[in-house]
N, CA, C and O atoms as a DFTB+ gen file, in Angstrom:
588 C
 N C O
     1  1      59.649      79.695      13.151
     2  2      58.757      78.589      12.894
     3  2      57.509      79.076      12.169
     4  3      57.056      78.440      11.217
     5  1      56.953      80.200      12.612
     6  2      55.763      80.742      11.952
     7  2      56.070      81.135      10.516
     8  3      55.259      80.932       9.613
     9  1      57.243      81.696      10.325
    10  2      57.617      82.126       8.970
    11  2      57.738      80.919       8.044
    12  3      57.326      80.985       6.885
    13  1      58.293      79.827       8.537
    14  2      58.415      78.617       7.723
    15  2      57.039      78.038       7.382
    16  3      56.794      77.619       6.251
    17  1      56.159      78.021       8.362
    18  2      54.817      77.508       8.141
    19  2      54.063      78.381       7.145
    20  3      53.363      77.874       6.268
    21  1      54.209      79.689       7.286
    22  2      53.551      80.633       6.368
    23  2      54.068      80.429       4.949
    24  3      53.282      80.409       4.001
    25  1      55.379      80.279       4.794
    26  2      55.954      80.086       3.460
    27  2      55.489      78.758       2.858
    28  3      55.237      78.688       1.655
    29  1      55.372      77.709       3.667
    30  2      54.906      76.416       3.168
    31  2      53.465      76.512       2.678
    32  3      53.127      75.963       1.629
    33  1      52.626      77.197       3.421
    34  2      51.226      77.361       3.016
    35  2      51.129      78.174       1.737
    36  3      50.364      77.824       0.839
    37  1      51.893      79.251       1.643
    38  2      51.883      80.072       0.427
    39  2      52.380      79.275      -0.776
    40  3      51.847      79.423      -1.875
    41  1      53.382      78.446      -0.585
    42  2      53.894      77.615      -1.683
    43  2      52.831      76.625      -2.157
    44  3      52.675      76.405      -3.358
    45  1      52.110      76.038      -1.224
    46  2      51.049      75.106      -1.597
    47  2      49.903      75.817      -2.313
    48  3      49.308      75.258      -3.234
    49  1      49.595      77.025      -1.903
    50  2      48.542      77.798      -2.571
    51  2      48.956      78.140      -3.993
    52  3      48.132      78.070      -4.905
    53  1      50.220      78.509      -4.202
    54  2      50.713      78.856      -5.543
    55  2      50.749      77.630      -6.453
    56  3      50.484      77.738      -7.650
    57  1      51.071      76.488      -5.902
    58  2      51.183      75.267      -6.700
    59  2      50.051      74.314      -6.305
    60  3      50.273      73.314      -5.623
    61  1      48.832      74.646      -6.747
    62  2      47.649      73.888      -6.334
    63  2      47.669      72.450      -6.847
    64  3      47.238      71.543      -6.135
    65  1      48.152      72.225      -8.046
    66  2      48.165      70.858      -8.580
    67  2      49.101      69.963      -7.754
    68  3      48.770      68.808      -7.484
    69  1      50.250      70.483      -7.356
    70  2      51.162      69.714      -6.515
    71  2      50.507      69.405      -5.166
    72  3      50.608      68.287      -4.660
    73  1      49.836      70.403      -4.591
    74  2      49.174      70.213      -3.301
    75  2      48.075      69.159      -3.406
    76  3      47.923      68.318      -2.519
    77  1      47.310      69.210      -4.499
    78  2      46.235      68.246      -4.691
    79  2      46.787      66.824      -4.838
    80  3      46.254      65.886      -4.245
    81  1      47.845      66.667      -5.620
    82  2      48.458      65.349      -5.803
    83  2      49.034      64.835      -4.482
    84  3      48.892      63.654      -4.162
    85  1      49.674      65.705      -3.724
    86  2      50.240      65.298      -2.433
    87  2      49.144      64.861      -1.462
    88  3      49.294      63.855      -0.768
    89  1      48.050      65.609      -1.411
    90  2      46.945      65.270      -0.503
    91  2      46.290      63.955      -0.920
    92  3      45.992      63.117      -0.070
    93  1      46.062      63.768      -2.233
    94  2      45.472      62.517      -2.713
    95  2      46.378      61.317      -2.440
    96  3      45.900      60.244      -2.070
    97  1      47.682      61.502      -2.624
    98  2      48.630      60.421      -2.350
    99  2      48.604      60.034      -0.873
   100  3      48.583      58.851      -0.535
   101  1      48.604      61.026      -0.008
   102  2      48.526      60.745       1.433
   103  2      47.208      60.052       1.788
   104  3      47.197      59.099       2.567
   105  1      46.105      60.529       1.219
   106  2      44.797      59.939       1.520
   107  2      44.739      58.482       1.067
   108  3      44.253      57.625       1.806
   109  1      45.230      58.191      -0.138
   110  2      45.234      56.812      -0.628
   111  2      46.139      55.915       0.213
   112  3      45.777      54.778       0.515
   113  1      47.297      56.414       0.586
   114  2      48.222      55.635       1.408
   115  2      47.652      55.324       2.774
   116  3      47.710      54.183       3.232
   117  1      47.103      56.330       3.424
   118  2      46.525      56.131       4.759
   119  2      45.293      55.231       4.678
   120  3      45.106      54.353       5.520
   121  1      44.454      55.448       3.666
   122  2      43.242      54.632       3.506
   123  2      43.553      53.171       3.251
   124  3      42.937      52.290       3.852
   125  1      44.512      52.900       2.357
   126  2      44.846      51.503       2.062
   127  2      45.525      50.831       3.255
   128  3      45.265      49.660       3.529
   129  1      46.379      51.545       3.959
   130  2      47.025      50.971       5.147
   131  2      45.986      50.651       6.221
   132  3      46.077      49.621       6.888
   133  1      45.010      51.526       6.387
   134  2      43.947      51.291       7.365
   135  2      43.109      50.075       6.978
   136  3      42.773      49.252       7.829
   137  1      42.773      49.964       5.693
   138  2      41.976      48.822       5.227
   139  2      42.727      47.508       5.432
   140  3      42.142      46.528       5.894
   141  1      43.992      47.481       5.099
   142  2      44.792      46.261       5.264
   143  2      44.908      45.890       6.739
   144  3      44.772      44.718       7.089
   145  1      45.155      46.862       7.602
   146  2      45.247      46.568       9.027
   147  2      43.919      46.040       9.560
   148  3      43.905      45.124      10.383
   149  1      42.808      46.602       9.104
   150  2      41.498      46.146       9.560
   151  2      41.280      44.682       9.211
   152  3      40.795      43.913      10.041
   153  1      41.634      44.289       7.991
   154  2      41.476      42.893       7.573
   155  2      42.409      41.986       8.373
   156  3      41.981      40.941       8.863
   157  1      43.668      42.369       8.511
   158  2      44.631      41.553       9.265
   159  2      44.181      41.412      10.716
   160  3      44.275      40.327      11.291
   161  1      43.699      42.487      11.304
   162  2      43.232      42.442      12.684
   163  2      42.048      41.490      12.828
   164  3      42.016      40.672      13.748
   165  1      41.080      41.594      11.927
   166  2      39.883      40.757      12.028
   167  2      40.185      39.287      11.761
   168  3      39.608      38.413      12.407
   169  1      41.084      39.002      10.815
   170  2      41.332      37.616      10.412
   171  2      42.411      36.939      11.251
   172  3      42.277      35.764      11.595
   173  1      43.473      37.659      11.584
   174  2      44.619      37.027      12.239
   175  2      44.789      37.365      13.718
   176  3      45.186      36.506      14.504
   177  1      44.498      38.587      14.098
   178  2      44.839      39.017      15.452
   179  2      43.731      38.797      16.479
   180  3      44.020      38.504      17.639
   181  1      42.477      38.933      16.075
   182  2      41.375      38.763      17.016
   183  2      41.140      37.279      17.274
   184  3      41.307      36.462      16.368
   185  1      40.757      36.921      18.494
   186  2      40.478      35.507      18.769
   187  2      39.248      35.045      17.994
   188  3      38.371      35.843      17.663
   189  1      39.198      33.749      17.712
   190  2      38.054      33.190      17.007
   191  2      36.816      33.281      17.884
   192  3      36.922      33.394      19.105
   193  1      35.664      33.232      17.275
   194  2      34.418      33.474      17.989
   195  2      33.847      32.287      18.734
   196  3      32.643      32.249      18.987
   197  1      34.659      31.331      19.088
   198  2      34.161      30.202      19.853
   199  2      35.174      29.807      20.916
   200  3      36.342      30.193      20.869
   201  1      34.688      29.021      21.882
   202  2      35.476      28.659      23.057
   203  2      36.571      27.649      22.709
   204  3      36.335      26.725      21.930
   205  1      37.740      27.815      23.270
   206  2      38.876      26.894      23.133
   207  2      39.201      26.529      21.684
   208  3      39.191      25.347      21.342
   209  1      39.489      27.506      20.828
   210  2      39.759      27.193      19.418
   211  2      40.982      26.300      19.227
   212  3      41.073      25.593      18.223
   213  1      41.915      26.318      20.164
   214  2      43.115      25.483      20.023
   215  2      42.802      23.993      20.215
   216  3      43.634      23.140      19.905
   217  1      41.620      23.684      20.718
   218  2      41.233      22.286      20.926
   219  2      40.429      21.719      19.764
   220  3      40.087      20.536      19.771
   221  1      40.122      22.546      18.762
   222  2      39.328      22.095      17.620
   223  2      40.261      21.753      16.470
   224  3      41.119      22.555      16.102
   225  1      40.097      20.573      15.906
   226  2      40.943      20.123      14.798
   227  2      40.071      19.704      13.624
   228  3      38.889      19.398      13.784
   229  1      40.671      19.696      12.457
   230  2      40.011      19.232      11.241
   231  2      40.664      17.924      10.820
   232  3      41.889      17.826      10.746
   233  1      39.846      16.932      10.549
   234  2      40.354      15.627      10.139
   235  2      40.022      15.426       8.668
   236  3      38.913      15.724       8.222
   237  1      40.978      14.926       7.933
   238  2      40.758      14.663       6.519
   239  2      41.247      13.285       6.144
   240  3      41.589      12.472       7.003
   241  1      41.274      13.035       4.861
   242  2      41.743      11.751       4.355
   243  2      42.807      11.974       3.297
   244  3      42.948      13.067       2.749
   245  1      43.546      10.924       3.025
   246  2      44.575      10.961       1.988
   247  2      44.363       9.759       1.079
   248  3      44.277       8.623       1.546
   249  1      44.281      10.015      -0.209
   250  2      44.048       8.948      -1.175
   251  2      45.267       8.033      -1.250
   252  3      46.396       8.499      -1.406
   253  1      45.028       6.732      -1.140
   254  2      46.147       5.788      -1.248
   255  2      46.617       5.654      -2.693
   256  3      47.760       5.262      -2.932
   257  1      45.757       5.971      -3.660
   258  2      46.133       5.887      -5.077
   259  2      46.968       7.079      -5.523
   260  3      48.045       6.918      -6.097
   261  1      46.456       8.284      -5.250
   262  2      47.116       9.495      -5.754
   263  2      47.972      10.190      -4.712
   264  3      48.839      10.989      -5.066
   265  1      47.750       9.908      -3.439
   266  2      48.480      10.593      -2.381
   267  2      47.926      11.972      -2.087
   268  3      48.489      12.714      -1.280
   269  1      46.828      12.319      -2.735
   270  2      46.218      13.641      -2.562
   271  2      45.466      13.702      -1.234
   272  3      44.654      12.831      -0.924
   273  1      45.751      14.742      -0.461
   274  2      45.082      14.936       0.824
   275  2      43.877      15.846       0.635
   276  3      43.900      16.758      -0.191
   277  1      42.834      15.594       1.398
   278  2      41.634      16.416       1.353
   279  2      41.066      16.534       2.761
   280  3      41.307      15.675       3.609
   281  1      40.316      17.593       3.004
   282  2      39.684      17.763       4.311
   283  2      38.334      17.062       4.356
   284  3      37.654      17.094       5.382
   285  1      37.945      16.440       3.270
   286  2      36.671      15.717       3.246
   287  2      36.841      14.327       3.848
   288  3      37.913      13.724       3.797
   289  1      35.750      13.849       4.414
   290  2      35.754      12.515       5.004
   291  2      34.380      11.899       4.747
   292  3      33.373      12.605       4.792
   293  1      34.326      10.631       4.487
   294  2      33.047       9.985       4.198
   295  2      32.248       9.797       5.480
   296  3      32.801       9.783       6.580
   297  1      30.939       9.653       5.317
   298  2      30.078       9.431       6.476
   299  2      30.437       8.164       7.227
   300  3      30.394       8.128       8.457
   301  1      30.795       7.112       6.478
   302  2      31.194       5.854       7.118
   303  2      32.461       6.004       7.939
   304  3      32.563       5.463       9.040
   305  1      33.435       6.746       7.398
   306  2      34.669       6.987       8.159
   307  2      34.383       7.784       9.425
   308  3      34.984       7.533      10.469
   309  1      33.464       8.746       9.334
   310  2      33.108       9.537      10.511
   311  2      32.478       8.654      11.583
   312  3      32.785       8.795      12.766
   313  1      31.604       7.752      11.172
   314  2      30.983       6.824      12.126
   315  2      32.046       5.940      12.766
   316  3      32.023       5.724      13.978
   317  1      32.981       5.424      11.960
   318  2      34.062       4.593      12.504
   319  2      34.915       5.374      13.498
   320  3      35.250       4.864      14.567
   321  1      35.266       6.608      13.150
   322  2      36.065       7.432      14.063
   323  2      35.324       7.676      15.372
   324  3      35.910       7.608      16.452
   325  1      34.044       7.956      15.263
   326  2      33.244       8.221      16.460
   327  2      33.162       6.965      17.340
   328  3      33.257       7.061      18.564
   329  1      32.989       5.801      16.726
   330  2      32.853       4.550      17.490
   331  2      34.170       4.080      18.096
   332  3      34.178       3.493      19.178
   333  1      35.276       4.330      17.416
   334  2      36.581       3.863      17.892
   335  2      37.374       4.969      18.579
   336  3      38.589       4.860      18.741
   337  1      36.699       6.010      18.973
   338  2      37.345       7.187      19.532
   339  2      37.901       6.936      20.928
   340  3      37.197       6.451      21.814
   341  1      39.176       7.273      21.109
   342  2      39.780       7.249      22.439
   343  2      40.483       8.571      22.715
   344  3      41.094       8.747      23.769
   345  1      40.396       9.493      21.771
   346  2      41.175      10.719      21.857
   347  2      40.321      11.982      21.882
   348  3      40.643      12.933      22.594
   349  1      39.244      11.999      21.117
   350  2      38.472      13.226      20.949
   351  2      37.253      13.258      21.857
   352  3      36.633      12.233      22.138
   353  1      36.929      14.463      22.308
   354  2      35.776      14.655      23.183
   355  2      34.463      14.600      22.406
   356  3      33.466      14.084      22.911
   357  1      34.456      15.132      21.179
   358  2      33.236      15.164      20.367
   359  2      33.610      15.214      18.891
   360  3      34.712      15.629      18.530
   361  1      32.678      14.787      18.046
   362  2      32.851      14.834      16.597
   363  2      31.689      15.591      15.984
   364  3      30.565      15.536      16.483
   365  1      31.961      16.286      14.917
   366  2      30.917      16.944      14.146
   367  2      31.319      16.922      12.685
   368  3      32.476      16.666      12.352
   369  1      30.364      17.190      11.821
   370  2      30.679      17.255      10.396
   371  2      29.863      18.363       9.746
   372  3      28.820      18.771      10.256
   373  1      30.363      18.840       8.607
   374  2      29.630      19.845       7.843
   375  2      29.992      19.713       6.378
   376  3      31.039      19.173       6.020
   377  1      29.104      20.219       5.541
   378  2      29.347      20.266       4.101
   379  2      28.697      21.531       3.573
   380  3      27.510      21.767       3.803
   381  1      29.466      22.343       2.868
   382  2      28.950      23.589       2.324
   383  2      28.317      23.396       0.963
   384  3      28.591      22.416       0.270
   385  1      27.476      24.327       0.590
   386  2      26.838      24.280      -0.722
   387  2      25.881      25.438      -0.903
   388  3      25.927      26.421      -0.163
   389  1      25.020      25.315      -1.886
   390  2      23.993      26.314      -2.154
   391  2      22.679      25.600      -2.423
   392  3      22.662      24.490      -2.955
   393  1      21.583      26.241      -2.054
   394  2      20.256      25.732      -2.382
   395  2      19.442      26.863      -2.983
   396  3      19.665      28.037      -2.686
   397  1      18.503      26.496      -3.826
   398  2      17.613      27.486      -4.414
   399  2      16.493      27.822      -3.450
   400  3      15.876      26.929      -2.869
   401  1      16.229      29.102      -3.280
   402  2      15.117      29.550      -2.442
   403  2      14.287      30.541      -3.242
   404  3      14.805      31.252      -4.103
   405  1      13.002      30.578      -2.949
   406  2      12.125      31.507      -3.638
   407  2      11.409      32.345      -2.598
   408  3      10.715      31.819      -1.729
   409  1      11.583      33.647      -2.695
   410  2      10.944      34.589      -1.790
   411  2      10.244      35.653      -2.622
   412  3      10.855      36.260      -3.501
   413  1       8.981      35.876      -2.351
   414  2       8.200      36.902      -3.039
   415  2       8.297      36.760      -4.556
   416  3       8.443      37.755      -5.266
   417  1       8.217      35.534      -5.050
   418  2       8.239      35.293      -6.484
   419  2       9.594      35.427      -7.147
   420  3       9.686      35.369      -8.374
   421  1      10.628      35.603      -6.379
   422  2      11.978      35.760      -6.927
   423  2      12.857      34.622      -6.428
   424  3      12.956      34.391      -5.223
   425  1      13.495      33.914      -7.352
   426  2      14.348      32.781      -6.990
   427  2      15.802      33.222      -6.897
   428  3      16.290      33.977      -7.737
   429  1      16.480      32.743      -5.870
   430  2      17.901      33.034      -5.669
   431  2      18.570      31.799      -5.085
   432  3      17.910      30.861      -4.638
   433  1      19.895      31.827      -5.102
   434  2      20.661      30.783      -4.430
   435  2      21.120      31.319      -3.082
   436  3      21.561      32.464      -2.975
   437  1      21.014      30.488      -2.063
   438  2      21.456      30.865      -0.721
   439  2      22.587      29.934      -0.304
   440  3      22.516      28.725      -0.526
   441  1      23.631      30.495       0.300
   442  2      24.730      29.691       0.818
   443  2      24.251      28.863       1.994
   444  3      23.557      29.372       2.875
   445  1      24.614      27.606       2.013
   446  2      24.167      26.717       3.079
   447  2      25.323      25.872       3.600
   448  3      26.331      25.677       2.921
   449  1      25.152      25.386       4.798
   450  2      26.031      24.366       5.361
   451  2      25.140      23.286       5.941
   452  3      24.258      23.563       6.755
   453  1      25.373      22.063       5.521
   454  2      24.664      20.921       6.075
   455  2      25.522      20.395       7.223
   456  3      26.672      20.006       7.022
   457  1      24.954      20.387       8.425
   458  2      25.709      19.996       9.621
   459  2      24.951      18.908      10.368
   460  3      23.749      18.724      10.175
   461  1      25.671      18.192      11.221
   462  2      24.988      17.214      12.067
   463  2      24.645      17.864      13.408
   464  3      25.026      19.003      13.674
   465  1      23.921      17.124      14.245
   466  2      23.440      17.681      15.500
   467  2      24.518      18.070      16.488
   468  3      24.261      18.869      17.389
   469  1      25.719      17.530      16.348
   470  2      26.806      17.844      17.279
   471  2      27.553      19.118      16.901
   472  3      28.401      19.581      17.664
   473  1      27.255      19.688      15.741
   474  2      28.029      20.826      15.242
   475  2      28.010      22.010      16.209
   476  3      29.066      22.527      16.572
   477  1      26.839      22.435      16.621
   478  2      26.743      23.626      17.463
   479  2      27.314      23.406      18.864
   480  3      28.006      24.293      19.364
   481  1      27.061      22.272      19.523
   482  2      27.697      22.041      20.824
   483  2      29.226      21.994      20.758
   484  3      29.891      22.443      21.692
   485  1      29.798      21.458      19.673
   486  2      31.260      21.410      19.550
   487  2      31.839      22.817      19.608
   488  3      32.876      23.040      20.233
   489  1      31.176      23.759      18.961
   490  2      31.671      25.131      18.923
   491  2      31.119      25.994      20.051
   492  3      31.467      27.171      20.148
   493  1      30.273      25.439      20.897
   494  2      29.722      26.192      22.015
   495  2      28.767      27.286      21.581
   496  3      28.646      28.307      22.258
   497  1      28.085      27.086      20.458
   498  2      27.173      28.097      19.920
   499  2      25.788      27.904      20.509
   500  3      25.285      26.784      20.599
   501  1      25.180      29.013      20.908
   502  2      23.817      28.989      21.415
   503  2      22.979      29.921      20.537
   504  3      23.473      30.960      20.099
   505  1      21.728      29.565      20.276
   506  2      20.901      30.418      19.414
   507  2      20.464      31.690      20.135
   508  3      20.298      31.702      21.355
   509  1      20.282      32.748      19.370
   510  2      19.768      33.995      19.935
   511  2      18.296      33.815      20.278
   512  3      17.818      34.311      21.298
   513  1      17.584      33.100      19.413
   514  2      16.169      32.812      19.639
   515  2      15.894      31.378      19.198
   516  3      16.586      30.852      18.326
   517  1      14.906      30.758      19.787
   518  2      14.554      29.394      19.399
   519  2      15.494      28.374      20.011
   520  3      16.032      28.573      21.100
   521  1      15.682      27.274      19.288
   522  2      16.528      26.200      19.794
   523  2      17.319      25.592      18.646
   524  3      17.025      25.830      17.475
   525  1      18.324      24.807      19.000
   526  2      19.111      24.079      18.013
   527  2      18.476      22.708      17.803
   528  3      17.453      22.405      18.416
   529  1      19.059      21.887      16.957
   530  2      18.527      20.555      16.714
   531  2      19.551      19.507      17.104
   532  3      20.721      19.817      17.328
   533  1      19.098      18.252      17.183
   534  2      20.018      17.146      17.465
   535  2      19.942      16.128      16.330
   536  3      19.184      16.311      15.378
   537  1      20.721      15.064      16.431
   538  2      20.804      14.075      15.350
   539  2      19.478      13.372      15.069
   540  3      19.272      12.884      13.958
   541  1      18.574      13.308      16.048
   542  2      17.292      12.632      15.820
   543  2      16.402      13.415      14.859
   544  3      15.456      12.852      14.307
   545  1      16.678      14.682      14.649
   546  2      15.890      15.518      13.741
   547  2      16.573      15.718      12.393
   548  3      16.223      16.643      11.660
   549  1      17.519      14.887      12.061
   550  2      18.320      15.052      10.842
   551  2      17.440      15.185       9.606
   552  3      16.505      14.411       9.398
   553  1      17.763      16.185       8.794
   554  2      17.088      16.381       7.525
   555  2      15.765      17.102       7.591
   556  3      15.158      17.354       6.550
   557  1      15.292      17.447       8.783
   558  2      13.978      18.069       8.883
   559  2      14.011      19.460       9.491
   560  3      12.955      20.054       9.709
   561  1      15.173      19.988       9.767
   562  2      15.244      21.276      10.451
   563  2      16.214      22.211       9.745
   564  3      17.052      21.789       8.949
   565  1      16.075      23.480      10.059
   566  2      16.977      24.491       9.499
   567  2      17.281      25.519      10.572
   568  3      16.428      25.843      11.398
   569  1      18.489      26.021      10.553
   570  2      18.908      27.121      11.419
   571  2      19.188      28.298      10.490
   572  3      19.962      28.164       9.543
   573  1      18.580      29.424      10.744
   574  2      18.790      30.597       9.898
   575  2      19.746      31.537      10.612
   576  3      19.565      31.850      11.788
   577  1      20.770      31.985       9.885
   578  2      21.820      32.825      10.454
   579  2      21.760      34.220       9.852
   580  3      21.284      34.406       8.732
   581  1      22.243      35.187      10.600
   582  2      22.367      36.544      10.078
   583  2      23.710      36.759       9.405
   584  3      23.954      37.833       8.855
   585  1      24.579      35.771       9.435
   586  2      25.921      35.911       8.879
   587  2      25.899      36.004       7.375
   588  3      26.952      36.126       6.748
């Protein structure tokens, strides 16, 4: 066994380019496999960061003209669903976008989500500091996230 190991090491020393290519190939293969597993683990295998994710659903609409389905819903439809609700425990809504912000004389766009007051209770989210808002404060408050 020692003789075989010694001969393998000597062969790799004599053929340095082959050894370098073999080591780089192994490093790239192991690195890419690790990166892919990390993403799959974080996105698919780990539980979502809120309580009872199997009880949360997304409601959308389907156009009667085109038959196209979308996850968007109008504010009026949301109010109707909330008022005629016999099935759901709570309703919330959100809309993503960007807003311009200026800090220290430099303007940038920041990713935003416009949510209603029920959004955080639906997901069981509590603030690290400060407090959340409710529907009576609509349009006048902001929650800043580290995400």
